[in-house]
mmCIF file of C-alpha atoms in Angstrom:
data_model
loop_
_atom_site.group_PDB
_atom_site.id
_atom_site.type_symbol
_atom_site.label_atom_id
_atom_site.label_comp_id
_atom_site.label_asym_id
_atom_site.label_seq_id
_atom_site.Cartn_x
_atom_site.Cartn_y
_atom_site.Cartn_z
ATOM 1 C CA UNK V 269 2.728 44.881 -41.208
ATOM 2 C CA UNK V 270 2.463 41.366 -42.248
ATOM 3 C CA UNK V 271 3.433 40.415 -45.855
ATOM 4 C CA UNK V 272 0.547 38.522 -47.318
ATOM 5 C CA UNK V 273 1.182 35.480 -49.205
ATOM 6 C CA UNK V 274 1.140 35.466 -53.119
ATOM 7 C CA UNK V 275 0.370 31.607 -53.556
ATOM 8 C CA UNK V 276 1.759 28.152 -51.931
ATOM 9 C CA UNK V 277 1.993 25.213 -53.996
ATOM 10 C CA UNK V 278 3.590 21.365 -53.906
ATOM 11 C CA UNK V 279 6.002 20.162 -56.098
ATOM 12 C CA UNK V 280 6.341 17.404 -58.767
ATOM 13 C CA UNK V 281 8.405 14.144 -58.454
ATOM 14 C CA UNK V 282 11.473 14.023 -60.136
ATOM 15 C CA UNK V 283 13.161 10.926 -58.920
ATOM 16 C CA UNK V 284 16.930 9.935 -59.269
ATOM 17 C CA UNK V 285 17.483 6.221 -58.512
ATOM 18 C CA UNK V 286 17.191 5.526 -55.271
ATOM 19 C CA UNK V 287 16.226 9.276 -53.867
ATOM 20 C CA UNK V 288 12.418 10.718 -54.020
ATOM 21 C CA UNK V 289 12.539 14.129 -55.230
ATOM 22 C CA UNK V 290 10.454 16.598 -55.719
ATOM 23 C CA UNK V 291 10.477 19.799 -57.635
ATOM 24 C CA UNK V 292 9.375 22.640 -55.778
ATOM 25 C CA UNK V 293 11.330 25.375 -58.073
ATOM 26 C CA UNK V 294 10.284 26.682 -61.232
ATOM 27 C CA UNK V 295 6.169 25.610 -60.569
ATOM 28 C CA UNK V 296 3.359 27.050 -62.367
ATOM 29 C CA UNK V 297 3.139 29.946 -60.644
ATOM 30 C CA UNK V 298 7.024 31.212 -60.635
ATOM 31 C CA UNK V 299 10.287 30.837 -62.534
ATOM 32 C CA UNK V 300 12.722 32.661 -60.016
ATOM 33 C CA UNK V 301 12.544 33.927 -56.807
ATOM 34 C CA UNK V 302 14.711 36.263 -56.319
ATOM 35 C CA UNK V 303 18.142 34.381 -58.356
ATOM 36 C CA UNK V 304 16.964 31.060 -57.307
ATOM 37 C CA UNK V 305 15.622 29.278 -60.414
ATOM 38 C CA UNK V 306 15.357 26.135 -59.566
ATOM 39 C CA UNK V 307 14.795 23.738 -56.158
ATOM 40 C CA UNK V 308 14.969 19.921 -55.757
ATOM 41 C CA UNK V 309 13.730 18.527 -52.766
ATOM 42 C CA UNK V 310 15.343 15.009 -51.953
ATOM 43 C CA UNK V 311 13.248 13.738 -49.248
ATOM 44 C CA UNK V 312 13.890 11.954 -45.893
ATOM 45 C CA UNK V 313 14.374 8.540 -46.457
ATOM 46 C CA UNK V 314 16.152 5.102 -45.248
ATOM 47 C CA UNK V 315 17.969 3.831 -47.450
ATOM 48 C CA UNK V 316 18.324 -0.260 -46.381
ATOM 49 C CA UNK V 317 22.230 -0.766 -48.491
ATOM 50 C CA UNK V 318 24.312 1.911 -50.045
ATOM 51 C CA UNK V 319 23.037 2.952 -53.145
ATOM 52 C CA UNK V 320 23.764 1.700 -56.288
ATOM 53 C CA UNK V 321 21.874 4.114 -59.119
ATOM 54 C CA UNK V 322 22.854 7.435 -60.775
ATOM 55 C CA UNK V 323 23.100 9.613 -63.514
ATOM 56 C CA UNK V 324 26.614 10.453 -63.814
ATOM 57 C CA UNK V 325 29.199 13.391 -64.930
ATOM 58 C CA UNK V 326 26.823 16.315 -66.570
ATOM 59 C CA UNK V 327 27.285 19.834 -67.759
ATOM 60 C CA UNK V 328 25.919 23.898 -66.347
ATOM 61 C CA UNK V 329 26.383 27.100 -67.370
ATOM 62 C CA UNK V 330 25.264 30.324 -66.156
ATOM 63 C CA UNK V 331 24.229 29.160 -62.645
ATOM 64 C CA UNK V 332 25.378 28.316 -59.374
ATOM 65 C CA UNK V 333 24.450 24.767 -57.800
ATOM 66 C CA UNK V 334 24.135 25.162 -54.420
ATOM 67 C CA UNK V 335 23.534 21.378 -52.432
ATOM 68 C CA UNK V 336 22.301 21.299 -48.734
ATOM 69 C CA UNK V 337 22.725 18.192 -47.125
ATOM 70 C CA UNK V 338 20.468 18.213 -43.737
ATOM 71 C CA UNK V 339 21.272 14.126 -43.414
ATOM 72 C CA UNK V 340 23.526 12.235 -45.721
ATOM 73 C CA UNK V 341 27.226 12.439 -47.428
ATOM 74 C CA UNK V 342 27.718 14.201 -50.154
ATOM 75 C CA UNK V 343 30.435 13.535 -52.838
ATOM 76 C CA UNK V 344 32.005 16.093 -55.758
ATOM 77 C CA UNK V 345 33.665 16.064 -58.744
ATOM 78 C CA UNK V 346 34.343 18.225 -61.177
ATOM 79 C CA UNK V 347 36.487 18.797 -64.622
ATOM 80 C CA UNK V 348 38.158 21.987 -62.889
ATOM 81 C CA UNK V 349 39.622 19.181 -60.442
ATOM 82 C CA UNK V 350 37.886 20.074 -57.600
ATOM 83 C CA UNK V 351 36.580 17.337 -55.453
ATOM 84 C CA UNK V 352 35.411 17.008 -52.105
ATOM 85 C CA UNK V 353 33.062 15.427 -49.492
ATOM 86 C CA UNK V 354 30.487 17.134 -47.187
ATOM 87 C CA UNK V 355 28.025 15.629 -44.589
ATOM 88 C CA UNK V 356 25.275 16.243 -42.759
ATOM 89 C CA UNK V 357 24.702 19.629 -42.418
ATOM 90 C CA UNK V 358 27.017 20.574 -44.993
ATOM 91 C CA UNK V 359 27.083 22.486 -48.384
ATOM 92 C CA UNK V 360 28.364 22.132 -51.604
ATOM 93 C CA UNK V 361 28.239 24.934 -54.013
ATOM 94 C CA UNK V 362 30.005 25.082 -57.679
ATOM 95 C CA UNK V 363 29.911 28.445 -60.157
ATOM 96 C CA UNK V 364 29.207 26.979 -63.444
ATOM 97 C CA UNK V 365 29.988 30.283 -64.848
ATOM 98 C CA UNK V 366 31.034 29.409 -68.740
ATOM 99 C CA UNK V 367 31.259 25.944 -68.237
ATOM 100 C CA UNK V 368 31.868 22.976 -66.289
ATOM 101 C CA UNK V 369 31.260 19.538 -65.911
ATOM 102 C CA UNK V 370 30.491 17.512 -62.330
ATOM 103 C CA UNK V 371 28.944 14.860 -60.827
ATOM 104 C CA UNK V 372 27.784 14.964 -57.476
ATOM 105 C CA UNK V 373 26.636 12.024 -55.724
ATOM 106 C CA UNK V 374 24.776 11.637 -52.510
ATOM 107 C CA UNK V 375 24.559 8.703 -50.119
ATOM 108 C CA UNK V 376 24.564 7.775 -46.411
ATOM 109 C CA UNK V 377 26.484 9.304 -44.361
ATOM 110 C CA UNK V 378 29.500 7.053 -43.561
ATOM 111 C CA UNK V 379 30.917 8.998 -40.631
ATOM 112 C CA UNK V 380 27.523 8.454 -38.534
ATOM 113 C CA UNK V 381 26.594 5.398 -39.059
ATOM 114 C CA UNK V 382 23.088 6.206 -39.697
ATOM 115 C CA UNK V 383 21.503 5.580 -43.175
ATOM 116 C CA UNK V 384 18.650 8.083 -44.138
ATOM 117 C CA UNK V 385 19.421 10.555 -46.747
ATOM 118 C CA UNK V 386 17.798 13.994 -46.801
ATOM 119 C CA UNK V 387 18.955 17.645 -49.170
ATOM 120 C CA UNK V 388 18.283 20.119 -51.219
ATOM 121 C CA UNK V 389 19.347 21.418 -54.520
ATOM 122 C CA UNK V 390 18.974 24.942 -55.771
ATOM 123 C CA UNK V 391 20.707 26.258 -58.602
ATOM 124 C CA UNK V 392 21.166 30.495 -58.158
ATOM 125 C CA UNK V 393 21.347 32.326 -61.832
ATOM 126 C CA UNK V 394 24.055 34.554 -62.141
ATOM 127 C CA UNK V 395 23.917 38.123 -63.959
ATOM 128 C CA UNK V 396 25.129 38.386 -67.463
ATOM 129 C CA UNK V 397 28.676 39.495 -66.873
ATOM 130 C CA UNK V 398 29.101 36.554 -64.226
ATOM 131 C CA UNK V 399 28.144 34.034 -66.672
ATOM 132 C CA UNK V 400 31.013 34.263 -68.642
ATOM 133 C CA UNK V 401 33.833 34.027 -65.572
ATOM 134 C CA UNK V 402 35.692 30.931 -64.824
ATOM 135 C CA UNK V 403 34.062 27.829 -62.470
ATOM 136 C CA UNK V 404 34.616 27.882 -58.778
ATOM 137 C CA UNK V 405 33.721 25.791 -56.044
ATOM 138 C CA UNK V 406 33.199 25.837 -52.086
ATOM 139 C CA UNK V 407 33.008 22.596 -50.075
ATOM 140 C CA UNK V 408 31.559 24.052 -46.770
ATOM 141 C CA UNK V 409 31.451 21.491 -43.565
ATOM 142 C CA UNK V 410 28.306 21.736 -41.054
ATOM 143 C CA UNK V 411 30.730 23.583 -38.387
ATOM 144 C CA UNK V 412 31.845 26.162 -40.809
ATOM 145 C CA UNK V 413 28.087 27.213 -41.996
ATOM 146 C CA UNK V 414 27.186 30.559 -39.490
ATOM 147 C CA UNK V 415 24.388 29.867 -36.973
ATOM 148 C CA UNK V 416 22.689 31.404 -34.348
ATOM 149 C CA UNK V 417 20.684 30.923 -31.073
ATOM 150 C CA UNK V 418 17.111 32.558 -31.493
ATOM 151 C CA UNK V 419 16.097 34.515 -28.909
ATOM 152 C CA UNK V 420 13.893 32.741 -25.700
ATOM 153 C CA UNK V 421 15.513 29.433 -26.563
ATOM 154 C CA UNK V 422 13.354 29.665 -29.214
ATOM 155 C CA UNK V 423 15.561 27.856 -31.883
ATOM 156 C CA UNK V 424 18.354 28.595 -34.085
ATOM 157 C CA UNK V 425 18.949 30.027 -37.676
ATOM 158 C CA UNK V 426 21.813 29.054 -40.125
ATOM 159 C CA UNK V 427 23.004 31.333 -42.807
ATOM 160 C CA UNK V 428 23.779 29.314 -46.058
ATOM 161 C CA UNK V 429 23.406 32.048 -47.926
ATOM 162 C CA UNK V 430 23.599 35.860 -47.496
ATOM 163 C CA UNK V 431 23.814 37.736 -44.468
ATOM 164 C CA UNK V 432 21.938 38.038 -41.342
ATOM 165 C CA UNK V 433 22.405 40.336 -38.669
ATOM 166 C CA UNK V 434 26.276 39.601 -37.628
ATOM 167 C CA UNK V 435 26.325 36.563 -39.200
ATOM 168 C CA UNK V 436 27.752 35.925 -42.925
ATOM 169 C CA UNK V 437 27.887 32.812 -45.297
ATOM 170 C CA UNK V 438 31.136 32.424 -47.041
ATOM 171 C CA UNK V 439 29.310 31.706 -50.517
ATOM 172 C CA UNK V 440 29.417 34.840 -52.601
ATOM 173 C CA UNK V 441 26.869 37.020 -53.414
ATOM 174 C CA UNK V 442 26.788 38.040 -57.173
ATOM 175 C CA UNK V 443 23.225 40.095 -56.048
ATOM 176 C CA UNK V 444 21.543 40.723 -53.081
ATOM 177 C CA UNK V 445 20.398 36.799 -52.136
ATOM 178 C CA UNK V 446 19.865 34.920 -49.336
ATOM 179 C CA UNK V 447 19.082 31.635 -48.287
ATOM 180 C CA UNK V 448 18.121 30.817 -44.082
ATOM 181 C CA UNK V 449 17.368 27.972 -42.339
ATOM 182 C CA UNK V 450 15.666 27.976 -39.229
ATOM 183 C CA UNK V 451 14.680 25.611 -36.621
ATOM 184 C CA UNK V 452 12.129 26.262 -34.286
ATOM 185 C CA UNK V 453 11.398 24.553 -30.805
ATOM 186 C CA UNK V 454 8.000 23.351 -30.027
ATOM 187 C CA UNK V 455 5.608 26.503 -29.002
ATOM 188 C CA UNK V 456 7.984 29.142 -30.029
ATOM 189 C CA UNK V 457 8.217 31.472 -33.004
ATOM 190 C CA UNK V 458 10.345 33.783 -35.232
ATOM 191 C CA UNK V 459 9.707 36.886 -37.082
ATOM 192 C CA UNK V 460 11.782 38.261 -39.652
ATOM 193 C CA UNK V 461 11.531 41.676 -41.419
ATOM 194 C CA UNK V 462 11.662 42.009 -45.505
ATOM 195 C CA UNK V 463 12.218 45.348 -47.613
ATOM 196 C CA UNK V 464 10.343 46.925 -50.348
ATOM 197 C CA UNK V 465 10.443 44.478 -53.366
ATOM 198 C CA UNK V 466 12.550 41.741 -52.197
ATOM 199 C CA UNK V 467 11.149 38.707 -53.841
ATOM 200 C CA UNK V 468 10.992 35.793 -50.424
ATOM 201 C CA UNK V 469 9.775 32.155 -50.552
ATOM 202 C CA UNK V 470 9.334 29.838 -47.799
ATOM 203 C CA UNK V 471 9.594 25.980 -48.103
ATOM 204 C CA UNK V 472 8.121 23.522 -45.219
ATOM 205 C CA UNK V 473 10.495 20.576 -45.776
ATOM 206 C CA UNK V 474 8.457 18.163 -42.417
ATOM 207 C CA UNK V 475 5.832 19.685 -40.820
ATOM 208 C CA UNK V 476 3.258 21.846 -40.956
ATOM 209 C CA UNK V 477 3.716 25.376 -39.633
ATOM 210 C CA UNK V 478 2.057 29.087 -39.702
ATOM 211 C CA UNK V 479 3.332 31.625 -41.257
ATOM 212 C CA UNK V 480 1.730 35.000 -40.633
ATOM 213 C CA UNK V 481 -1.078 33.006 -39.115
ATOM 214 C CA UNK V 482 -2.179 30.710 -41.581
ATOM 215 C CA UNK V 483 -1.145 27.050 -41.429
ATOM 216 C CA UNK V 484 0.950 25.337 -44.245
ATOM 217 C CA UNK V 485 0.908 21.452 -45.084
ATOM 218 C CA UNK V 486 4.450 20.075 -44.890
ATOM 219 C CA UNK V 487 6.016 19.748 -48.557
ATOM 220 C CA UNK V 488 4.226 23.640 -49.167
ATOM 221 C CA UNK V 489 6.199 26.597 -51.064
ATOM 222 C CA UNK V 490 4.855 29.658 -50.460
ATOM 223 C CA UNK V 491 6.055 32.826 -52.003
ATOM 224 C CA UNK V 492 4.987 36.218 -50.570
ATOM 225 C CA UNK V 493 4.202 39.792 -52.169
ATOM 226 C CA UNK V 494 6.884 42.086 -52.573
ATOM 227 C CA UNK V 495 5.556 44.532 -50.127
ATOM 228 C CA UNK V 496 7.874 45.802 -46.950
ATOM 229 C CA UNK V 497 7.015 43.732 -44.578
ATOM 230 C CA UNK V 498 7.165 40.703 -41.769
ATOM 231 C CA UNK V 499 7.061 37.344 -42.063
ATOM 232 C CA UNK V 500 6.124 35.707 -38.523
ATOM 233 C CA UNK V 501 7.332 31.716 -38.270
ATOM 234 C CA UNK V 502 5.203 29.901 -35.753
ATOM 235 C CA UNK V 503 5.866 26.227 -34.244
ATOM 236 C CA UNK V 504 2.500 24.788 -32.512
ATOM 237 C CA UNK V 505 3.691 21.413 -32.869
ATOM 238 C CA UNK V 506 4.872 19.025 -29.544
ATOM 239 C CA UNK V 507 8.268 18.818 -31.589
ATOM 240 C CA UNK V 508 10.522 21.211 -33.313
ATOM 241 C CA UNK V 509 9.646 22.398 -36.951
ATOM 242 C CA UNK V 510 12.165 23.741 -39.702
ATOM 243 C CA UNK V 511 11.234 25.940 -42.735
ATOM 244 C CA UNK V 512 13.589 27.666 -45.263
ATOM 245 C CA UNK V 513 13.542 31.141 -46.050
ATOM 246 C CA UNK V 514 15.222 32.335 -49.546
ATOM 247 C CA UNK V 515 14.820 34.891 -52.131
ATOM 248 C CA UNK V 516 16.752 38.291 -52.806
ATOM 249 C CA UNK V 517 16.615 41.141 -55.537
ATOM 250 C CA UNK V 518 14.263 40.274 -59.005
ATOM 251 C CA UNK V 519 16.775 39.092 -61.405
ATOM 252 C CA UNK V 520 16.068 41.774 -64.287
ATOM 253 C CA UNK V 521 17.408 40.478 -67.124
ATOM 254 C CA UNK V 522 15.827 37.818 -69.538
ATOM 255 C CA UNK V 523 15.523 34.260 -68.258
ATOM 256 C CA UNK V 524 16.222 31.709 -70.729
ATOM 257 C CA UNK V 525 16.641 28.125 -69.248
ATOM 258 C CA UNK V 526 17.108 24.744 -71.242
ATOM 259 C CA UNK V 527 18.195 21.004 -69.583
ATOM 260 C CA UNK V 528 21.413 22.174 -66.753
ATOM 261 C CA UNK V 529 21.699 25.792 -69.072
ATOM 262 C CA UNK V 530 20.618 28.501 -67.339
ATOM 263 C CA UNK V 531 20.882 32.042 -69.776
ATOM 264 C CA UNK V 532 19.989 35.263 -70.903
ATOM 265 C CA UNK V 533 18.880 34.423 -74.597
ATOM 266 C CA UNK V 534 18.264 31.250 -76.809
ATOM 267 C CA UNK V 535 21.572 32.358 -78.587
ATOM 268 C CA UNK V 536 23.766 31.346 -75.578
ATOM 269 C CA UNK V 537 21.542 28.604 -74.769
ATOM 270 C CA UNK V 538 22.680 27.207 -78.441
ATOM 271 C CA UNK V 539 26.499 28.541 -77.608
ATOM 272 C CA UNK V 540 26.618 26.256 -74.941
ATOM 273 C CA UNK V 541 24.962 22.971 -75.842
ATOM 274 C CA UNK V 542 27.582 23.803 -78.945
ATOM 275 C CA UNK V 543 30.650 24.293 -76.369
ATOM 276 C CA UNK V 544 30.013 21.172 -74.656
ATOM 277 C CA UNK V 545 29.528 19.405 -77.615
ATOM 278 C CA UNK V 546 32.898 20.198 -78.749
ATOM 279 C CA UNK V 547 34.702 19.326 -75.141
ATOM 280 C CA UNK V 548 35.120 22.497 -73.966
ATOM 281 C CA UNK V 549 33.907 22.147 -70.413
ATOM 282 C CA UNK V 550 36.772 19.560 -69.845
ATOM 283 C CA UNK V 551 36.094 16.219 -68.658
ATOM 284 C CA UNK V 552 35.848 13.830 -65.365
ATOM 285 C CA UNK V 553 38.143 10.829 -64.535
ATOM 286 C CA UNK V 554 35.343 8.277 -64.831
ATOM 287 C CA UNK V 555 33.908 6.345 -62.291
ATOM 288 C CA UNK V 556 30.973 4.735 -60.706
ATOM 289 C CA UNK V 557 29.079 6.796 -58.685
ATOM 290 C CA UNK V 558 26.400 5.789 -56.212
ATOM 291 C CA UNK V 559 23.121 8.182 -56.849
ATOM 292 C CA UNK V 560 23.812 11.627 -59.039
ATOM 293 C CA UNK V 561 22.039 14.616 -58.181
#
C-alpha cells in the first residue's frame, strides 16, 4: 500500500549574503520530522566573484548540524579546534551537544573550477541525555559518502544518513534517522518501503516529480502519514530528477527551540544563552569568512 501524503508546502526565504535560501524546515504545518528540526535550502546559483558576505562564528546546543554540499566548497571551524574543508558532494556534520561555537562558510568550489553554489542545512535534535555530551565533528568527502546503483540503470541512492540495505553512513545515529538522496534517470522510478509510524518527508530540490502518483512542483516538501507503507519516486522528465528522503522515529520528548538552541525546556534554553554568555563554549581564532551558513 501506498502511504498517502499528509501535506506539501514551500518554504520561506532566509537569505545569507550572497546565497538564496529558503526555509523548508520547521513550516506551518510541522516542527520535526522525525529528529530533523530544521532545513535550509541554499539554492543553485552562479556566483560571478568569490563571495564576500557572512555572518560569522555563532553558537548550538542540543543539535546536530548536518551540511550537504551538492555543488560548492565548504569551509569549518570550530572552538573544539576542528576545522576542515569539504566539496561538492560532501558533508559536514558537528554535535553541538553542550556547547560549541563554529562558523561554517560556503563558497565556490576551488578544486573545479566551476562557480555555482548549491546545499543544504539540517540541524538533527538529539535526545536529552545526548545533549549534555561533549561536541564532535565529521568532515565526510563525496567518495567516502555510501552510494548505490538502482536497479535497471535506473539511478543511484546515497546514504548521508542512516542505513540502507548494505549500505551505512558513518554519521551516528543517536535514534533511528535517516537521511537519502536519490537520483533518478529520465523515465525510471524508485520505490521504497516505510514501517509503522516512522515519520518521512520528501524535498524536490529542481524538478518536479511524482510521488505515489501525484506530481510535485520543484522547491515542494511533502511529509507523509505515518502509516506502513510505500513511497513510489517517479522521473517523467527528458533529464534526471533528484529528491531527498529523511525522517526517522517521533522525537518524544518536549521540543523547545530558540535562535541556534535546540532543547527540552525553556530552563535549558535560558542555561545556555547564560553559558555562552559567560564564554563557556570556547572561542574561534578570528577571521574573515566569505558567506556563513
Amino acid at each position: 500500500m501506498k502511504k498517502k501524503t499528509s501535506f506539501s508546502t514551500k518554504g520561506q526565504r532566509a537569505d545569507i549574503g550572497d546565497l538564496t535560501i529558503y526555509r523548508m524546515l520547521a513550516n506551518r504545518y510541522a516542527d520535526a520530522v522525525g529528529p530533523f528540526v530544521f532545513l535550509d535550502h541554499i539554492i543553485p546559483k552562479v556566483h560571478p566573484s568569490v563571495m564576500n558576505s557572512g555572518t560569522g562564528a555563532h553558537p548550538h546546543r542540543g543539535i546536530a548540524t548536518l551540511s550537504y554540499i551538492l555543488e560548492g566548497e565548504d569551509e569549518h571551524f570550530d572552538s573544539a579546534g576542528n576545522y576542515a574543508k569539504v566539496y561538492s558532494g560532501g558533508i559536514q556534520w558537528m554535535k553541538a551537544g553542550n556547547g560549541i561555537l563554529h562558523d561554517e562558510t560556503l563558497n565556490v568550489d576551488s578544486t573545479t573550477g566551476t562557480n555555482r553554489t548549491h546545499a543544504f542545512q539540517f540541524w538533527i535534535n538529539l535526545p536529552s541525555k545526548n545533549k549534555a555530551e561533549k561536541p564532535e565533528y565529521l568532515a565526510i568527502q563525496s567518495h567516502e559518502v555510501p552510494q548505490k546503483e538502482l536497479p535497471d540503470d535506473s539511478g543511484w541512492i546515497k546514504v548521508i544518513v542512516g542505513d540502507y540495505e548494505e549500505l551505512h553512513s558513518s554519521i551516528p545515529n543517536y535514534s533511528e534517522q535517516f537521511l537519502y538522496h536519490i537520483h533518478l534517470e529520465p523515465g525510471k522510478n524508485f520505490t521504497i518501503s516505510m514501517d509503522e509510524k516512522v515519520e518521512v518527508a520528501a524535498f524536490l530540490p529542481t524538478k518536479h516529480t511524482l510521488l505515489n502518483d501525484v506530481e510535485f512542483q520543484a522547491g515542494e516538501f511533502v511529509e507523509f502519514d505515518r502509516n506502513a507503507g510505500e513511497i513510489a519516486v517517479e522521473n517523467n522528465l527528458q533529464e534526471a530528477s533528484d529528491v531527498l528522503l529523511f525522517g526517522g522515529e517521533p522525537y518524544t520528548e518536549p521540543i523547545v527551540a530558540e535562535g541556534p538552541f535546540v532543547m527540552n525546556s525553556k530552563a535549558e534554553i535560558a542555561d545556555a544563552y547564560r553559558d555562552f554568555y559567560a564564554g563557556k563554549y570556547g572561542e574561534i581564532n578570528p577571521q574573515k569568512r566569505s558567506v556563513s551558513i
